[in-house]
PDB file of C-alpha atoms in Angstrom:
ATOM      1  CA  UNK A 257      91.644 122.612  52.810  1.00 52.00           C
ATOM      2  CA  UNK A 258      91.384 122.068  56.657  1.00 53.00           C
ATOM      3  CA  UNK A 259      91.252 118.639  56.404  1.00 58.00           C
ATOM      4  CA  UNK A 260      94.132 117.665  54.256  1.00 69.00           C
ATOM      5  CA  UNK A 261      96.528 118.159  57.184  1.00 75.00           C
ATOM      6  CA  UNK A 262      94.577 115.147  58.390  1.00 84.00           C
ATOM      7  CA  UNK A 263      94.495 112.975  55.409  1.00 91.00           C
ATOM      8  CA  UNK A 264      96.741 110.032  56.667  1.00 91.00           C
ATOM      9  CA  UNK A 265      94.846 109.640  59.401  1.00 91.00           C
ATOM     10  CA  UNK A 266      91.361 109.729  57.688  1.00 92.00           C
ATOM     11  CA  UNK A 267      92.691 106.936  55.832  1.00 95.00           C
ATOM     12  CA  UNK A 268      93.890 105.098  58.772  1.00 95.00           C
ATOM     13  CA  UNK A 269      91.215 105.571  61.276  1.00 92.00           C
ATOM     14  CA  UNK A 270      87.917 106.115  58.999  1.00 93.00           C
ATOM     15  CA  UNK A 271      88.588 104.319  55.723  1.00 96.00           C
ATOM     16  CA  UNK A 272      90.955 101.259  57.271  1.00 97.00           C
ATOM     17  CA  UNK A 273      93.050 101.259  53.883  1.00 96.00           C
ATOM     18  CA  UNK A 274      95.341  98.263  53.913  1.00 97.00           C
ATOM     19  CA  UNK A 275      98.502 100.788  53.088  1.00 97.00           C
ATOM     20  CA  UNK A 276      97.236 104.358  53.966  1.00 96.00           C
ATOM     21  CA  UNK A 277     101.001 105.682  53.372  1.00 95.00           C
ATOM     22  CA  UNK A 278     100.803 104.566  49.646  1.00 96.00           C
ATOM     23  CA  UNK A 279      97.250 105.850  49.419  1.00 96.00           C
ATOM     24  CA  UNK A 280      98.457 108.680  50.444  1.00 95.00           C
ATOM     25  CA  UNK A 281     101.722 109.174  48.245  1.00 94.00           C
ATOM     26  CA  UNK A 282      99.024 108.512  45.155  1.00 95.00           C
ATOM     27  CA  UNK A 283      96.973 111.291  46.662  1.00 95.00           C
ATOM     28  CA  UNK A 284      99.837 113.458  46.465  1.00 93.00           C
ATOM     29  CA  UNK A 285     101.262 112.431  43.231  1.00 95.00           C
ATOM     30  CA  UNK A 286      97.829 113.396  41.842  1.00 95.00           C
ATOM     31  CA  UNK A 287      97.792 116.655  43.248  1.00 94.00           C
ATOM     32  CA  UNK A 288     100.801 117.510  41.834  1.00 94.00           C
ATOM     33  CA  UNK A 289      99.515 116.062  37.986  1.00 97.00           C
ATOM     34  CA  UNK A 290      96.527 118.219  38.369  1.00 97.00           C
ATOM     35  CA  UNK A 291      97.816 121.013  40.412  1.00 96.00           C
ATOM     36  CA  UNK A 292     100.226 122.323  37.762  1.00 96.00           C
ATOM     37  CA  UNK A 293      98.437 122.546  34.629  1.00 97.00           C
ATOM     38  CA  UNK A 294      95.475 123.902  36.022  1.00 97.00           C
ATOM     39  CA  UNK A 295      97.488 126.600  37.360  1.00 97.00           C
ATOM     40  CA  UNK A 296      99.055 126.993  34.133  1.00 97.00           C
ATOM     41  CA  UNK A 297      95.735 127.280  32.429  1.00 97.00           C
ATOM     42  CA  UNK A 298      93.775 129.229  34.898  1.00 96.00           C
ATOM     43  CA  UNK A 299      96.992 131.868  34.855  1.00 95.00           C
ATOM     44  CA  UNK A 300      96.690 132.333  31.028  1.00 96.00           C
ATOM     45  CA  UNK A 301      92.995 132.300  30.893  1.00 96.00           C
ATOM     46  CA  UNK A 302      92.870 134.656  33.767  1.00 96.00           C
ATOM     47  CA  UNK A 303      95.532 136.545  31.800  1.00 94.00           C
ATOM     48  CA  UNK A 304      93.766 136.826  28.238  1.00 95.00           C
ATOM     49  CA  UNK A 305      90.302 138.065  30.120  1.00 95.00           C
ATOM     50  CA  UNK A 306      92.046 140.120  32.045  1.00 91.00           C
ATOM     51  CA  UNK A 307      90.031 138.911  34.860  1.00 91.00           C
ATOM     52  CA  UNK A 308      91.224 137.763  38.363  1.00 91.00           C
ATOM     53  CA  UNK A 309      88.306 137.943  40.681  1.00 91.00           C
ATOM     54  CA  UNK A 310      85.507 135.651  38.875  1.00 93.00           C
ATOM     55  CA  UNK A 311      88.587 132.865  38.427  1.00 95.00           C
ATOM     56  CA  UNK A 312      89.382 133.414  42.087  1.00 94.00           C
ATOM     57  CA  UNK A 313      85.833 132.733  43.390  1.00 95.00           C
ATOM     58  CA  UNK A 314      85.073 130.090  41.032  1.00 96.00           C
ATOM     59  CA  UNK A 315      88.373 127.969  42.277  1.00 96.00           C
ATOM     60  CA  UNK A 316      87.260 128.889  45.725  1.00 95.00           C
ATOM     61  CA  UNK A 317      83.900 128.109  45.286  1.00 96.00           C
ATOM     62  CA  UNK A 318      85.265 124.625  43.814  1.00 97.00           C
ATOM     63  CA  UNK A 319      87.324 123.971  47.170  1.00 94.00           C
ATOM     64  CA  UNK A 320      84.451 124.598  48.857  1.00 95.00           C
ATOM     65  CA  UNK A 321      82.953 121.535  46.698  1.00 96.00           C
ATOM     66  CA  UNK A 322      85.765 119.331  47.314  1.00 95.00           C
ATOM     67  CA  UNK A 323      85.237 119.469  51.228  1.00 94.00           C
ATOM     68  CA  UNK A 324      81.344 119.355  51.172  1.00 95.00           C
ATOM     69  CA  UNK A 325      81.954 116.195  49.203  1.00 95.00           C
ATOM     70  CA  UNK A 326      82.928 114.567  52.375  1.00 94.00           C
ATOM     71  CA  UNK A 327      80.570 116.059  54.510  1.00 94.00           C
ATOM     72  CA  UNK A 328      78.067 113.796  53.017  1.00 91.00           C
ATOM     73  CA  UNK A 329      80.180 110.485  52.732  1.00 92.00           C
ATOM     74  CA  UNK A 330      83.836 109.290  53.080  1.00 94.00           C
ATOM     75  CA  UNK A 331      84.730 106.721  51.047  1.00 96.00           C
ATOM     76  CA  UNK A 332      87.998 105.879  49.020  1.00 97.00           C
ATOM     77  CA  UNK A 333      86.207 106.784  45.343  1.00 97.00           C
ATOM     78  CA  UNK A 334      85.291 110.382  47.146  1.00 96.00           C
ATOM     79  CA  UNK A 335      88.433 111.176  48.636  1.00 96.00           C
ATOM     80  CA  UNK A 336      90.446 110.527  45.479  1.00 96.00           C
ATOM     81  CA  UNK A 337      87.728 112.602  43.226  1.00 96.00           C
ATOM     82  CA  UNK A 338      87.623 115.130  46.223  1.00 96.00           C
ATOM     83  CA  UNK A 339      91.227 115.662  45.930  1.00 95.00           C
ATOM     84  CA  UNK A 340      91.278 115.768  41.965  1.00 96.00           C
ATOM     85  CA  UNK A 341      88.679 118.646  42.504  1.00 97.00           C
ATOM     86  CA  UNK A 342      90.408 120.330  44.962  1.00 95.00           C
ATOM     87  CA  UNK A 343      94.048 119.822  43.297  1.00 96.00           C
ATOM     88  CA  UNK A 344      92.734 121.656  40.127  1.00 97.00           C
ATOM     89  CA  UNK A 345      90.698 124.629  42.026  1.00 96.00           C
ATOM     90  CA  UNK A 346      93.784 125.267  44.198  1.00 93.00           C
ATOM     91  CA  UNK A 347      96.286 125.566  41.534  1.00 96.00           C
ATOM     92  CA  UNK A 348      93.618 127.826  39.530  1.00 96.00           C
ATOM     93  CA  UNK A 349      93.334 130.022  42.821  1.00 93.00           C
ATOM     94  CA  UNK A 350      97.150 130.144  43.686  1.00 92.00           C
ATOM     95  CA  UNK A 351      98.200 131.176  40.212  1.00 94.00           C
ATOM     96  CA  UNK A 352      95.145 133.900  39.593  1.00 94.00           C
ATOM     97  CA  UNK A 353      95.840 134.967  43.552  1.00 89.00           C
ATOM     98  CA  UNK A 354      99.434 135.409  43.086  1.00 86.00           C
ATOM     99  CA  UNK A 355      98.492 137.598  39.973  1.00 88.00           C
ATOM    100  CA  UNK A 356      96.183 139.305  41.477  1.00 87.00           C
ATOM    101  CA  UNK A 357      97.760 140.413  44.669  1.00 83.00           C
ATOM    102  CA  UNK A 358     100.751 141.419  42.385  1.00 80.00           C
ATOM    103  CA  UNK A 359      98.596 144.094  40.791  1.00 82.00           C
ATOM    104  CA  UNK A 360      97.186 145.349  43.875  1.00 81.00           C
ATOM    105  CA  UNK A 361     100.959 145.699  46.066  1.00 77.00           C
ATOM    106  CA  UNK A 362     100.810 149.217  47.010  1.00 75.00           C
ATOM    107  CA  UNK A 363     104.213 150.832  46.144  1.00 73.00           C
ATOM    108  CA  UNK A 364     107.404 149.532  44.005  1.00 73.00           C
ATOM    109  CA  UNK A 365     109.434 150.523  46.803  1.00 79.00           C
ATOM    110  CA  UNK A 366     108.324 148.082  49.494  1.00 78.00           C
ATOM    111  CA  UNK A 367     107.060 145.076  46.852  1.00 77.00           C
ATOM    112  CA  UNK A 368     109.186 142.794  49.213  1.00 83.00           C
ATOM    113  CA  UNK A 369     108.045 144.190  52.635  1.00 84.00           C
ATOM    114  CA  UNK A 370     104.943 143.543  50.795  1.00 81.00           C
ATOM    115  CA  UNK A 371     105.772 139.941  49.750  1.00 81.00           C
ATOM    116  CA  UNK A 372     107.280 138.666  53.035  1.00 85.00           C
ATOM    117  CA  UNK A 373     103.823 139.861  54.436  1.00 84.00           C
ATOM    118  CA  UNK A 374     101.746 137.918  52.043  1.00 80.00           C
ATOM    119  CA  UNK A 375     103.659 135.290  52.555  1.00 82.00           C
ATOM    120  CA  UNK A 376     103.387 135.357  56.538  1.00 87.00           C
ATOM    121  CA  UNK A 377      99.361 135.492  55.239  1.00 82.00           C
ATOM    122  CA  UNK A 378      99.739 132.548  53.668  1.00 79.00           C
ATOM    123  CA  UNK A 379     101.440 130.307  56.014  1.00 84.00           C
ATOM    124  CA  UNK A 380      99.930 131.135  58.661  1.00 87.00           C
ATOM    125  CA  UNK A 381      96.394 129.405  58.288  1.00 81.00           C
ATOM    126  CA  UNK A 382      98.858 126.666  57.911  1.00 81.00           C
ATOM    127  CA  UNK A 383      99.908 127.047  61.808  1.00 85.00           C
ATOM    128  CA  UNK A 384      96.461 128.027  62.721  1.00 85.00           C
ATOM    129  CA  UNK A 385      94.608 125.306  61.462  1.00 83.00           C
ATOM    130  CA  UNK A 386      95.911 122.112  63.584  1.00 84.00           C
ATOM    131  CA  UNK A 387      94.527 124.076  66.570  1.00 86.00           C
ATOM    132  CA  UNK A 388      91.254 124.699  65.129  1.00 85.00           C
ATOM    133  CA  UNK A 389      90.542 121.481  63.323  1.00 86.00           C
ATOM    134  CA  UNK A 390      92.057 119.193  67.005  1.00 87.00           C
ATOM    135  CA  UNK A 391      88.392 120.368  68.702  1.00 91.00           C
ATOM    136  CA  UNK A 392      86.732 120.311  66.103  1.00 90.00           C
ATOM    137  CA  UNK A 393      87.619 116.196  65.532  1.00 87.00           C
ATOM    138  CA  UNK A 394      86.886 115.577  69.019  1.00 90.00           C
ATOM    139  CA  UNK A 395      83.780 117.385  69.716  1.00 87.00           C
ATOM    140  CA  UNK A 396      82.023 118.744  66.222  1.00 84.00           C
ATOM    141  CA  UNK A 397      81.013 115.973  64.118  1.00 83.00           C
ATOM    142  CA  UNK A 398      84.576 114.635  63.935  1.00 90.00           C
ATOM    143  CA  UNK A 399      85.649 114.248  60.044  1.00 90.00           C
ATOM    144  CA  UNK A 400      82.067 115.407  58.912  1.00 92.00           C
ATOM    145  CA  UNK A 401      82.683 118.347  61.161  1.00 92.00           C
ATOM    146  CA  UNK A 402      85.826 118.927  59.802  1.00 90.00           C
ATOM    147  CA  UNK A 403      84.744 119.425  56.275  1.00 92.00           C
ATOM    148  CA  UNK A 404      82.095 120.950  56.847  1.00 93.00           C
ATOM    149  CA  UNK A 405      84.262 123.669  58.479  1.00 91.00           C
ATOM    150  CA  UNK A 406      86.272 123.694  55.964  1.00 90.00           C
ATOM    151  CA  UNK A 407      83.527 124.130  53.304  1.00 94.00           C
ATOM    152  CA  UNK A 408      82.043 127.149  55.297  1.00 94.00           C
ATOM    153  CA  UNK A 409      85.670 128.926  55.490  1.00 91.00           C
ATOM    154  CA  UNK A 410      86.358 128.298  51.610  1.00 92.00           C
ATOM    155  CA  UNK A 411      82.446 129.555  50.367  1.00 94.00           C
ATOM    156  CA  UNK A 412      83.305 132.528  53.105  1.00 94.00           C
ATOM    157  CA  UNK A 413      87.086 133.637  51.270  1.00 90.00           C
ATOM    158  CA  UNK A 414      85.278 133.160  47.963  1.00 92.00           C
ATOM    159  CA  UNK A 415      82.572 135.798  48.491  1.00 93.00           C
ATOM    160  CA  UNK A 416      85.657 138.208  50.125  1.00 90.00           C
ATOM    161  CA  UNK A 417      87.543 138.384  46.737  1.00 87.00           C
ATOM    162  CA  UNK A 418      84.722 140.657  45.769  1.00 87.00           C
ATOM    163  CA  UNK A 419      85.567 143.853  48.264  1.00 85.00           C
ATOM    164  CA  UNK A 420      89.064 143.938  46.450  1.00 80.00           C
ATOM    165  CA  UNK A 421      87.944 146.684  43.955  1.00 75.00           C
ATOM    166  CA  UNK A 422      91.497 147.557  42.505  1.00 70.00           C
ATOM    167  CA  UNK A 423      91.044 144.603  39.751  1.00 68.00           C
ATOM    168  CA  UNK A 424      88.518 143.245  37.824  1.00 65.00           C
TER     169      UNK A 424
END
């Protein structure tokens, strides 16, 4: 997910759309038709097995797809099916992670302390990752190199699910 910060300009600089900014509004639109119901789904499914980790490092092992698909080529037909991919596997790992880390909050007491930590978790990859992906563009492969990062990080959090040992 690394290099969706930099999707405009992947469009602009690599791919030379005509009208990145619409490409890119379609890009979004689709991620939000495909990120909702497969978070709906996963979440129920996830529910009735009564299973979290195994949906958890499926989705992330699906991210880790969607990025390795433009490690070997960039192309318009790629991104868009890279972004379908990853659309669906993050809304199955956001719903099944937010269950998940519900089940595992230590005490009633401090479920918001809790919360406003996870959510600190969360957001902060999001600060984190302009300064790790900036030298990676300009001296690691450039978009390749970004990707590829990003694929290595994702197949890395989805083998981590498994030392939670609280859930199944």
């Amino acid at each position: 997910m690394l290099g969706t910060l930099y999707t405009l300009y992947l469009l602009q600089d690599v791919l030379h759309r005509a009208d990145p900014h619409a490409d890119l509004l379609l890009l979004n639109l689709l991620n939000a038709a495909i990120m909702v119901p497969a978070a709906v789904l996963a979440g129920g499914l996830s529910d009735r097995a009564g299973k979290r980790r195994v949906f958890i490092f499926v989705a992330a092992l699906a991210v880790t797809l969607s990025s390795a698909m433009l490690v070997v080529t960039i192309s318009w037909p790629v991104l868009v099916i890279s972004a379908a991919v990853l659309a669906a596997s993050y809304g199955a790992f956001i719903a099944v992670d937010t269950a998940l880390l519900t089940e595992v909050l230590p005490a009633a007491e401090h479920r918001a302390k809790d919360l406003g930590i996870v959510n600190l978790a969360h957001g902060l990859p999001q600060v984190l990752a302009p300064l790790l992906a900036t030298p990676i563009l300009a001296g690691f492969g450039g978009y390749p190199g970004l990707f590829a990062v990003s694929a290595a990080l994702s197949l890395i959090g989805a083998f981590v699910i498994f030392k939670i040992r609280r859930v199944p």
